[in-house]
Structures are given as structure tokens and as C-alpha cells.
JSON list of C-alpha atoms in Angstrom, two decimals:
[
{"chain": "A", "resi": 1, "resn": "UNK", "atom": "CA", "xyz": [6.05, -13.26, 10.53]},
{"chain": "A", "resi": 2, "resn": "UNK", "atom": "CA", "xyz": [3.88, -10.06, 10.75]},
{"chain": "A", "resi": 3, "resn": "UNK", "atom": "CA", "xyz": [2.75, -9.01, 14.21]},
{"chain": "A", "resi": 4, "resn": "UNK", "atom": "CA", "xyz": [5.52, -10.82, 16.07]},
{"chain": "A", "resi": 5, "resn": "UNK", "atom": "CA", "xyz": [7.89, -8.82, 18.29]},
{"chain": "A", "resi": 6, "resn": "UNK", "atom": "CA", "xyz": [11.44, -8.72, 17.08]},
{"chain": "A", "resi": 7, "resn": "UNK", "atom": "CA", "xyz": [14.08, -7.35, 19.43]},
{"chain": "A", "resi": 8, "resn": "UNK", "atom": "CA", "xyz": [17.76, -7.18, 18.66]},
{"chain": "A", "resi": 9, "resn": "UNK", "atom": "CA", "xyz": [19.84, -8.37, 21.61]},
{"chain": "A", "resi": 10, "resn": "UNK", "atom": "CA", "xyz": [22.54, -6.04, 22.75]},
{"chain": "A", "resi": 11, "resn": "UNK", "atom": "CA", "xyz": [21.71, -3.42, 20.02]},
{"chain": "A", "resi": 12, "resn": "UNK", "atom": "CA", "xyz": [22.80, 0.03, 21.01]},
{"chain": "A", "resi": 13, "resn": "UNK", "atom": "CA", "xyz": [20.54, 3.07, 20.69]},
{"chain": "A", "resi": 14, "resn": "UNK", "atom": "CA", "xyz": [22.79, 4.32, 17.82]},
{"chain": "A", "resi": 15, "resn": "UNK", "atom": "CA", "xyz": [22.48, 1.00, 15.98]},
{"chain": "A", "resi": 16, "resn": "UNK", "atom": "CA", "xyz": [18.73, 0.98, 16.45]},
{"chain": "A", "resi": 17, "resn": "UNK", "atom": "CA", "xyz": [18.33, 4.50, 15.17]},
{"chain": "A", "resi": 18, "resn": "UNK", "atom": "CA", "xyz": [20.64, 3.90, 12.16]},
{"chain": "A", "resi": 19, "resn": "UNK", "atom": "CA", "xyz": [18.50, 0.84, 11.48]},
{"chain": "A", "resi": 20, "resn": "UNK", "atom": "CA", "xyz": [15.36, 2.95, 11.40]},
{"chain": "A", "resi": 21, "resn": "UNK", "atom": "CA", "xyz": [17.04, 5.43, 9.11]},
{"chain": "A", "resi": 22, "resn": "UNK", "atom": "CA", "xyz": [18.16, 2.72, 6.72]},
{"chain": "A", "resi": 23, "resn": "UNK", "atom": "CA", "xyz": [14.69, 1.22, 6.80]},
{"chain": "A", "resi": 24, "resn": "UNK", "atom": "CA", "xyz": [13.26, 4.71, 5.87]},
{"chain": "A", "resi": 25, "resn": "UNK", "atom": "CA", "xyz": [15.53, 4.83, 2.75]},
{"chain": "A", "resi": 26, "resn": "UNK", "atom": "CA", "xyz": [14.62, 1.41, 1.70]},
{"chain": "A", "resi": 27, "resn": "UNK", "atom": "CA", "xyz": [10.88, 2.19, 2.30]},
{"chain": "A", "resi": 28, "resn": "UNK", "atom": "CA", "xyz": [11.29, 5.25, 0.08]},
{"chain": "A", "resi": 29, "resn": "UNK", "atom": "CA", "xyz": [12.44, 2.99, -2.79]},
{"chain": "A", "resi": 30, "resn": "UNK", "atom": "CA", "xyz": [9.33, 0.73, -2.17]},
{"chain": "A", "resi": 31, "resn": "UNK", "atom": "CA", "xyz": [7.06, 3.76, -2.13]},
{"chain": "A", "resi": 32, "resn": "UNK", "atom": "CA", "xyz": [8.55, 4.97, -5.37]},
{"chain": "A", "resi": 33, "resn": "UNK", "atom": "CA", "xyz": [8.11, 1.67, -7.11]},
{"chain": "A", "resi": 34, "resn": "UNK", "atom": "CA", "xyz": [4.54, 1.31, -5.84]},
{"chain": "A", "resi": 35, "resn": "UNK", "atom": "CA", "xyz": [3.74, 4.82, -6.98]},
{"chain": "A", "resi": 36, "resn": "UNK", "atom": "CA", "xyz": [4.57, 4.02, -10.61]},
{"chain": "A", "resi": 37, "resn": "UNK", "atom": "CA", "xyz": [0.89, 3.37, -11.22]},
{"chain": "A", "resi": 38, "resn": "UNK", "atom": "CA", "xyz": [0.38, 7.21, -11.11]},
{"chain": "A", "resi": 39, "resn": "UNK", "atom": "CA", "xyz": [-2.84, 7.03, -8.93]},
{"chain": "A", "resi": 40, "resn": "UNK", "atom": "CA", "xyz": [-1.36, 4.46, -6.49]},
{"chain": "A", "resi": 41, "resn": "UNK", "atom": "CA", "xyz": [0.76, 7.02, -4.45]},
{"chain": "A", "resi": 42, "resn": "UNK", "atom": "CA", "xyz": [-1.64, 7.23, -1.53]},
{"chain": "A", "resi": 43, "resn": "UNK", "atom": "CA", "xyz": [-1.66, 3.48, -1.17]},
{"chain": "A", "resi": 44, "resn": "UNK", "atom": "CA", "xyz": [2.10, 3.36, -1.52]},
{"chain": "A", "resi": 45, "resn": "UNK", "atom": "CA", "xyz": [2.55, 5.84, 1.23]},
{"chain": "A", "resi": 46, "resn": "UNK", "atom": "CA", "xyz": [0.00, 4.11, 3.45]},
{"chain": "A", "resi": 47, "resn": "UNK", "atom": "CA", "xyz": [1.86, 0.79, 3.04]},
{"chain": "A", "resi": 48, "resn": "UNK", "atom": "CA", "xyz": [5.17, 2.44, 3.65]},
{"chain": "A", "resi": 49, "resn": "UNK", "atom": "CA", "xyz": [3.94, 4.24, 6.78]},
{"chain": "A", "resi": 50, "resn": "UNK", "atom": "CA", "xyz": [2.52, 1.01, 8.14]},
{"chain": "A", "resi": 51, "resn": "UNK", "atom": "CA", "xyz": [5.79, -0.77, 7.45]},
{"chain": "A", "resi": 52, "resn": "UNK", "atom": "CA", "xyz": [7.66, 1.88, 9.31]},
{"chain": "A", "resi": 53, "resn": "UNK", "atom": "CA", "xyz": [5.27, 1.79, 12.29]},
{"chain": "A", "resi": 54, "resn": "UNK", "atom": "CA", "xyz": [5.87, -1.98, 12.47]},
{"chain": "A", "resi": 55, "resn": "UNK", "atom": "CA", "xyz": [9.72, -1.36, 12.36]},
{"chain": "A", "resi": 56, "resn": "UNK", "atom": "CA", "xyz": [9.54, 1.23, 15.07]},
{"chain": "A", "resi": 57, "resn": "UNK", "atom": "CA", "xyz": [7.43, -1.08, 17.31]},
{"chain": "A", "resi": 58, "resn": "UNK", "atom": "CA", "xyz": [9.98, -3.84, 16.71]},
{"chain": "A", "resi": 59, "resn": "UNK", "atom": "CA", "xyz": [7.43, -6.06, 14.95]},
{"chain": "A", "resi": 60, "resn": "UNK", "atom": "CA", "xyz": [8.44, -8.25, 12.09]},
{"chain": "A", "resi": 61, "resn": "UNK", "atom": "CA", "xyz": [7.63, -7.21, 8.59]},
{"chain": "A", "resi": 62, "resn": "UNK", "atom": "CA", "xyz": [9.24, -6.78, 5.25]},
{"chain": "A", "resi": 63, "resn": "UNK", "atom": "CA", "xyz": [8.54, -6.58, 1.49]},
{"chain": "A", "resi": 64, "resn": "UNK", "atom": "CA", "xyz": [5.78, -9.20, 1.52]},
{"chain": "A", "resi": 65, "resn": "UNK", "atom": "CA", "xyz": [3.88, -7.36, 4.24]},
{"chain": "A", "resi": 66, "resn": "UNK", "atom": "CA", "xyz": [4.36, -4.08, 2.41]},
{"chain": "A", "resi": 67, "resn": "UNK", "atom": "CA", "xyz": [2.94, -5.59, -0.86]},
{"chain": "A", "resi": 68, "resn": "UNK", "atom": "CA", "xyz": [0.00, -7.02, 1.10]},
{"chain": "A", "resi": 69, "resn": "UNK", "atom": "CA", "xyz": [-0.69, -3.68, 2.68]},
{"chain": "A", "resi": 70, "resn": "UNK", "atom": "CA", "xyz": [-0.32, -1.91, -0.67]},
{"chain": "A", "resi": 71, "resn": "UNK", "atom": "CA", "xyz": [-2.82, -4.25, -2.31]},
{"chain": "A", "resi": 72, "resn": "UNK", "atom": "CA", "xyz": [-5.33, -3.58, 0.41]},
{"chain": "A", "resi": 73, "resn": "UNK", "atom": "CA", "xyz": [-4.74, 0.13, 0.41]},
{"chain": "A", "resi": 74, "resn": "UNK", "atom": "CA", "xyz": [-5.00, 0.53, -3.29]},
{"chain": "A", "resi": 75, "resn": "UNK", "atom": "CA", "xyz": [-8.60, -0.72, -3.37]},
{"chain": "A", "resi": 76, "resn": "UNK", "atom": "CA", "xyz": [-9.86, 2.62, -2.26]},
{"chain": "A", "resi": 77, "resn": "UNK", "atom": "CA", "xyz": [-6.70, 4.59, -2.38]},
{"chain": "A", "resi": 78, "resn": "UNK", "atom": "CA", "xyz": [-6.68, 4.88, -6.22]},
{"chain": "A", "resi": 79, "resn": "UNK", "atom": "CA", "xyz": [-9.67, 7.18, -6.01]},
{"chain": "A", "resi": 80, "resn": "UNK", "atom": "CA", "xyz": [-7.75, 9.36, -3.49]},
{"chain": "A", "resi": 81, "resn": "UNK", "atom": "CA", "xyz": [-4.89, 9.43, -5.94]},
{"chain": "A", "resi": 82, "resn": "UNK", "atom": "CA", "xyz": [-7.14, 10.42, -8.78]},
{"chain": "A", "resi": 83, "resn": "UNK", "atom": "CA", "xyz": [-8.62, 13.27, -6.71]},
{"chain": "A", "resi": 84, "resn": "UNK", "atom": "CA", "xyz": [-5.07, 14.37, -5.99]},
{"chain": "A", "resi": 85, "resn": "UNK", "atom": "CA", "xyz": [-4.26, 14.59, -9.65]},
{"chain": "A", "resi": 86, "resn": "UNK", "atom": "CA", "xyz": [-7.51, 16.47, -10.27]},
{"chain": "A", "resi": 87, "resn": "UNK", "atom": "CA", "xyz": [-6.45, 19.02, -7.63]},
{"chain": "A", "resi": 88, "resn": "UNK", "atom": "CA", "xyz": [-3.03, 19.37, -9.29]},
{"chain": "A", "resi": 89, "resn": "UNK", "atom": "CA", "xyz": [-4.82, 20.02, -12.64]},
{"chain": "A", "resi": 90, "resn": "UNK", "atom": "CA", "xyz": [-7.01, 22.72, -10.97]},
{"chain": "A", "resi": 91, "resn": "UNK", "atom": "CA", "xyz": [-3.97, 24.42, -9.47]},
{"chain": "A", "resi": 92, "resn": "UNK", "atom": "CA", "xyz": [-2.24, 24.33, -12.91]},
{"chain": "A", "resi": 93, "resn": "UNK", "atom": "CA", "xyz": [-5.22, 26.07, -14.36]},
{"chain": "A", "resi": 94, "resn": "UNK", "atom": "CA", "xyz": [-4.98, 28.68, -11.59]},
{"chain": "A", "resi": 95, "resn": "UNK", "atom": "CA", "xyz": [-1.36, 29.28, -12.33]},
{"chain": "A", "resi": 96, "resn": "UNK", "atom": "CA", "xyz": [-2.13, 29.73, -16.00]},
{"chain": "A", "resi": 97, "resn": "UNK", "atom": "CA", "xyz": [-4.74, 32.35, -15.01]},
{"chain": "A", "resi": 98, "resn": "UNK", "atom": "CA", "xyz": [-1.98, 34.20, -13.02]},
{"chain": "A", "resi": 99, "resn": "UNK", "atom": "CA", "xyz": [0.34, 34.05, -16.00]},
{"chain": "A", "resi": 100, "resn": "UNK", "atom": "CA", "xyz": [-2.39, 35.29, -18.43]},
{"chain": "A", "resi": 101, "resn": "UNK", "atom": "CA", "xyz": [-2.87, 38.34, -16.26]},
{"chain": "A", "resi": 102, "resn": "UNK", "atom": "CA", "xyz": [-6.58, 37.75, -15.50]},
{"chain": "A", "resi": 103, "resn": "UNK", "atom": "CA", "xyz": [-7.83, 40.14, -12.80]},
{"chain": "A", "resi": 104, "resn": "UNK", "atom": "CA", "xyz": [-7.68, 38.49, -9.46]},
{"chain": "A", "resi": 105, "resn": "UNK", "atom": "CA", "xyz": [-5.39, 35.80, -10.87]},
{"chain": "A", "resi": 106, "resn": "UNK", "atom": "CA", "xyz": [-2.62, 36.20, -8.30]},
{"chain": "A", "resi": 107, "resn": "UNK", "atom": "CA", "xyz": [-5.02, 35.87, -5.34]},
{"chain": "A", "resi": 108, "resn": "UNK", "atom": "CA", "xyz": [-6.77, 32.77, -6.94]},
{"chain": "A", "resi": 109, "resn": "UNK", "atom": "CA", "xyz": [-3.35, 31.29, -7.80]},
{"chain": "A", "resi": 110, "resn": "UNK", "atom": "CA", "xyz": [-1.99, 31.80, -4.20]},
{"chain": "A", "resi": 111, "resn": "UNK", "atom": "CA", "xyz": [-5.12, 30.27, -2.71]},
{"chain": "A", "resi": 112, "resn": "UNK", "atom": "CA", "xyz": [-4.89, 27.33, -5.08]},
{"chain": "A", "resi": 113, "resn": "UNK", "atom": "CA", "xyz": [-1.26, 26.60, -4.30]},
{"chain": "A", "resi": 114, "resn": "UNK", "atom": "CA", "xyz": [-1.86, 26.85, -0.52]},
{"chain": "A", "resi": 115, "resn": "UNK", "atom": "CA", "xyz": [-4.94, 24.57, -0.84]},
{"chain": "A", "resi": 116, "resn": "UNK", "atom": "CA", "xyz": [-2.86, 22.06, -2.76]},
{"chain": "A", "resi": 117, "resn": "UNK", "atom": "CA", "xyz": [-0.14, 22.10, -0.10]},
{"chain": "A", "resi": 118, "resn": "UNK", "atom": "CA", "xyz": [-2.81, 21.54, 2.52]},
{"chain": "A", "resi": 119, "resn": "UNK", "atom": "CA", "xyz": [-4.27, 18.57, 0.58]},
{"chain": "A", "resi": 120, "resn": "UNK", "atom": "CA", "xyz": [-0.87, 16.98, 0.17]},
{"chain": "A", "resi": 121, "resn": "UNK", "atom": "CA", "xyz": [-0.20, 17.31, 3.90]},
{"chain": "A", "resi": 122, "resn": "UNK", "atom": "CA", "xyz": [-3.71, 15.89, 4.75]},
{"chain": "A", "resi": 123, "resn": "UNK", "atom": "CA", "xyz": [-3.03, 13.02, 2.33]},
{"chain": "A", "resi": 124, "resn": "UNK", "atom": "CA", "xyz": [0.22, 12.17, 4.00]},
{"chain": "A", "resi": 125, "resn": "UNK", "atom": "CA", "xyz": [-1.27, 12.42, 7.45]},
{"chain": "A", "resi": 126, "resn": "UNK", "atom": "CA", "xyz": [-4.14, 10.12, 6.41]},
{"chain": "A", "resi": 127, "resn": "UNK", "atom": "CA", "xyz": [-1.60, 7.63, 4.90]},
{"chain": "A", "resi": 128, "resn": "UNK", "atom": "CA", "xyz": [0.38, 7.75, 8.17]},
{"chain": "A", "resi": 129, "resn": "UNK", "atom": "CA", "xyz": [-2.55, 6.36, 10.19]},
{"chain": "A", "resi": 130, "resn": "UNK", "atom": "CA", "xyz": [-3.97, 3.99, 7.63]},
{"chain": "A", "resi": 131, "resn": "UNK", "atom": "CA", "xyz": [-5.05, 0.54, 8.73]},
{"chain": "A", "resi": 132, "resn": "UNK", "atom": "CA", "xyz": [-6.43, -2.31, 6.46]},
{"chain": "A", "resi": 133, "resn": "UNK", "atom": "CA", "xyz": [-10.03, -1.78, 7.62]},
{"chain": "A", "resi": 134, "resn": "UNK", "atom": "CA", "xyz": [-10.00, 2.02, 7.21]},
{"chain": "A", "resi": 135, "resn": "UNK", "atom": "CA", "xyz": [-11.94, 3.96, 4.64]},
{"chain": "A", "resi": 136, "resn": "UNK", "atom": "CA", "xyz": [-10.03, 6.57, 2.72]},
{"chain": "A", "resi": 137, "resn": "UNK", "atom": "CA", "xyz": [-12.84, 9.11, 2.81]},
{"chain": "A", "resi": 138, "resn": "UNK", "atom": "CA", "xyz": [-12.92, 8.96, 6.60]},
{"chain": "A", "resi": 139, "resn": "UNK", "atom": "CA", "xyz": [-9.23, 9.00, 6.90]},
{"chain": "A", "resi": 140, "resn": "UNK", "atom": "CA", "xyz": [-8.87, 12.07, 4.68]},
{"chain": "A", "resi": 141, "resn": "UNK", "atom": "CA", "xyz": [-11.66, 13.95, 6.50]},
{"chain": "A", "resi": 142, "resn": "UNK", "atom": "CA", "xyz": [-9.99, 13.40, 9.81]},
{"chain": "A", "resi": 143, "resn": "UNK", "atom": "CA", "xyz": [-6.56, 14.17, 8.45]},
{"chain": "A", "resi": 144, "resn": "UNK", "atom": "CA", "xyz": [-7.77, 17.54, 6.97]},
{"chain": "A", "resi": 145, "resn": "UNK", "atom": "CA", "xyz": [-9.02, 18.53, 10.50]},
{"chain": "A", "resi": 146, "resn": "UNK", "atom": "CA", "xyz": [-5.65, 17.55, 12.07]},
{"chain": "A", "resi": 147, "resn": "UNK", "atom": "CA", "xyz": [-3.81, 19.45, 9.32]},
{"chain": "A", "resi": 148, "resn": "UNK", "atom": "CA", "xyz": [-5.65, 22.61, 10.30]},
{"chain": "A", "resi": 149, "resn": "UNK", "atom": "CA", "xyz": [-5.65, 22.02, 14.05]},
{"chain": "A", "resi": 150, "resn": "UNK", "atom": "CA", "xyz": [-1.89, 21.03, 14.27]},
{"chain": "A", "resi": 151, "resn": "UNK", "atom": "CA", "xyz": [-0.09, 23.65, 12.13]},
{"chain": "A", "resi": 152, "resn": "UNK", "atom": "CA", "xyz": [3.30, 22.80, 13.69]},
{"chain": "A", "resi": 153, "resn": "UNK", "atom": "CA", "xyz": [2.98, 19.19, 12.69]},
{"chain": "A", "resi": 154, "resn": "UNK", "atom": "CA", "xyz": [1.74, 20.13, 9.22]},
{"chain": "A", "resi": 155, "resn": "UNK", "atom": "CA", "xyz": [4.75, 22.45, 8.83]},
{"chain": "A", "resi": 156, "resn": "UNK", "atom": "CA", "xyz": [7.15, 19.52, 9.71]},
{"chain": "A", "resi": 157, "resn": "UNK", "atom": "CA", "xyz": [5.59, 17.49, 6.92]},
{"chain": "A", "resi": 158, "resn": "UNK", "atom": "CA", "xyz": [5.91, 20.51, 4.57]},
{"chain": "A", "resi": 159, "resn": "UNK", "atom": "CA", "xyz": [9.59, 20.77, 5.54]},
{"chain": "A", "resi": 160, "resn": "UNK", "atom": "CA", "xyz": [10.02, 17.04, 4.73]},
{"chain": "A", "resi": 161, "resn": "UNK", "atom": "CA", "xyz": [8.47, 17.61, 1.36]},
{"chain": "A", "resi": 162, "resn": "UNK", "atom": "CA", "xyz": [10.82, 20.51, 0.81]},
{"chain": "A", "resi": 163, "resn": "UNK", "atom": "CA", "xyz": [13.78, 18.19, 1.54]},
{"chain": "A", "resi": 164, "resn": "UNK", "atom": "CA", "xyz": [12.41, 15.72, -1.21]},
{"chain": "A", "resi": 165, "resn": "UNK", "atom": "CA", "xyz": [12.17, 18.67, -3.62]},
{"chain": "A", "resi": 166, "resn": "UNK", "atom": "CA", "xyz": [15.76, 19.82, -2.84]},
{"chain": "A", "resi": 167, "resn": "UNK", "atom": "CA", "xyz": [17.02, 16.32, -3.11]},
{"chain": "A", "resi": 168, "resn": "UNK", "atom": "CA", "xyz": [15.43, 15.90, -6.46]},
{"chain": "A", "resi": 169, "resn": "UNK", "atom": "CA", "xyz": [16.92, 19.23, -7.56]},
{"chain": "A", "resi": 170, "resn": "UNK", "atom": "CA", "xyz": [20.36, 18.18, -6.31]},
{"chain": "A", "resi": 171, "resn": "UNK", "atom": "CA", "xyz": [20.21, 14.55, -7.58]},
{"chain": "A", "resi": 172, "resn": "UNK", "atom": "CA", "xyz": [17.03, 12.85, -8.70]},
{"chain": "A", "resi": 173, "resn": "UNK", "atom": "CA", "xyz": [17.91, 9.38, -7.24]},
{"chain": "A", "resi": 174, "resn": "UNK", "atom": "CA", "xyz": [18.14, 10.97, -3.72]},
{"chain": "A", "resi": 175, "resn": "UNK", "atom": "CA", "xyz": [14.48, 12.02, -3.90]},
{"chain": "A", "resi": 176, "resn": "UNK", "atom": "CA", "xyz": [13.40, 8.42, -4.27]},
{"chain": "A", "resi": 177, "resn": "UNK", "atom": "CA", "xyz": [15.07, 7.22, -1.04]},
{"chain": "A", "resi": 178, "resn": "UNK", "atom": "CA", "xyz": [13.96, 10.39, 0.85]},
{"chain": "A", "resi": 179, "resn": "UNK", "atom": "CA", "xyz": [10.29, 9.53, 0.22]},
{"chain": "A", "resi": 180, "resn": "UNK", "atom": "CA", "xyz": [10.54, 7.06, 3.09]},
{"chain": "A", "resi": 181, "resn": "UNK", "atom": "CA", "xyz": [11.82, 9.85, 5.31]},
{"chain": "A", "resi": 182, "resn": "UNK", "atom": "CA", "xyz": [8.64, 11.85, 4.45]},
{"chain": "A", "resi": 183, "resn": "UNK", "atom": "CA", "xyz": [6.53, 8.86, 5.34]},
{"chain": "A", "resi": 184, "resn": "UNK", "atom": "CA", "xyz": [8.50, 8.53, 8.64]},
{"chain": "A", "resi": 185, "resn": "UNK", "atom": "CA", "xyz": [7.97, 12.21, 9.32]},
{"chain": "A", "resi": 186, "resn": "UNK", "atom": "CA", "xyz": [4.15, 11.86, 8.77]},
{"chain": "A", "resi": 187, "resn": "UNK", "atom": "CA", "xyz": [4.15, 8.85, 11.18]},
{"chain": "A", "resi": 188, "resn": "UNK", "atom": "CA", "xyz": [6.04, 10.89, 13.80]},
{"chain": "A", "resi": 189, "resn": "UNK", "atom": "CA", "xyz": [3.79, 13.90, 13.39]},
{"chain": "A", "resi": 190, "resn": "UNK", "atom": "CA", "xyz": [0.72, 11.74, 13.77]},
{"chain": "A", "resi": 191, "resn": "UNK", "atom": "CA", "xyz": [2.23, 9.99, 16.87]},
{"chain": "A", "resi": 192, "resn": "UNK", "atom": "CA", "xyz": [3.04, 13.38, 18.38]},
{"chain": "A", "resi": 193, "resn": "UNK", "atom": "CA", "xyz": [-0.51, 14.56, 17.74]},
{"chain": "A", "resi": 194, "resn": "UNK", "atom": "CA", "xyz": [-1.94, 11.54, 19.33]},
{"chain": "A", "resi": 195, "resn": "UNK", "atom": "CA", "xyz": [0.01, 12.03, 22.51]},
{"chain": "A", "resi": 196, "resn": "UNK", "atom": "CA", "xyz": [-0.93, 15.78, 22.83]}
]
């Protein structure tokens, strides 16, 4: 039952940490499946992050709670997903300008790529703190400020994204499971920022 405290008796610190790691990998698979709708990735990460927050707090929760959170998050989250794909298209145009040799193209391309990385980090930070009554526009605006004001935390999320990219390069199925680790990294970064 969601919201109830679940505590394993006699569980060692190692067993608890390994359980969180395993939960991250499983959550990565859930996020990947929920992201198949192309514009549903913000809602998938939000539901995954909320699931991991429940797991870390020793509250009950599982697939059903993840699906319920995903359904709630996708109501406004699909617009955030659509905006994300629009940003990717804009950066792709910038990169084509660089390749075409247009004057000023390298500067515009570099700014576009950096802005896209910032938007991805802000999106993950917004998903990490999502709650069912939250509005995506408000979450993203606040997450953008935290992305700029907390460069160390933002860099940690970028490093997590790099791990996903390297995992996909090494073996594509690994990238699916590692998505949960990125969601956990975003949750940890937001928790760290909250306690500063």
C-alpha cells in the first residue's frame, strides 16, 4: 500500500544499498517502457523518481504506483516532452549550420548544444521533485534556476547522462537499466540542494 512505512528487519546496510541499486535498475526499465510514447519521457522520469523517493524513504510502492504516477504526470508532461523534442530539432538545425560553414555557425552550434544540455538537466531536476499536484511549467522554471545556481549538482547529472551514453555505446540494453540510475542521481542532487 502506498504511503505505508516498510522496514526490513535485520537488513544490513549493504543489503539495503544493494536493494536500492537493484530498484534503480528495475526503475530504469520502467522508465524506458513508459518513454516509448516519444513525448512521455518527462512523465516517465517523474514517476520513476517518485518511485525511488518512496523506496529510499522505506515506503511501500511498486509497479501499480509507478503507473498511477505516470498517468498523472503525463497529463501536462507530454507538453514538456514535445518542447524537449522541439529543442532537439533546433539544435540539429544549429549543427547543420556549423557543417554548412555559415559564418558564426560554430558559436551558434556550441551555444545550442550547451543550452540543450542545460534543458535536459533542468528537465531531470524538475522530474526529480515532481508531485501529483505540481504544474510542469512551475517545476521547469524552478529547476532551471537550480540548474544555474547549483553547477556542481548539474554536473553530477551530466555525468550520469554520460554513463547512459557510454553504456549505450558499449551495449544498448545496459542504457535501459542505467536510466533508473540517472533518475536516482537527479533525486540525490535535488535532496542535496534542498539541504544546503
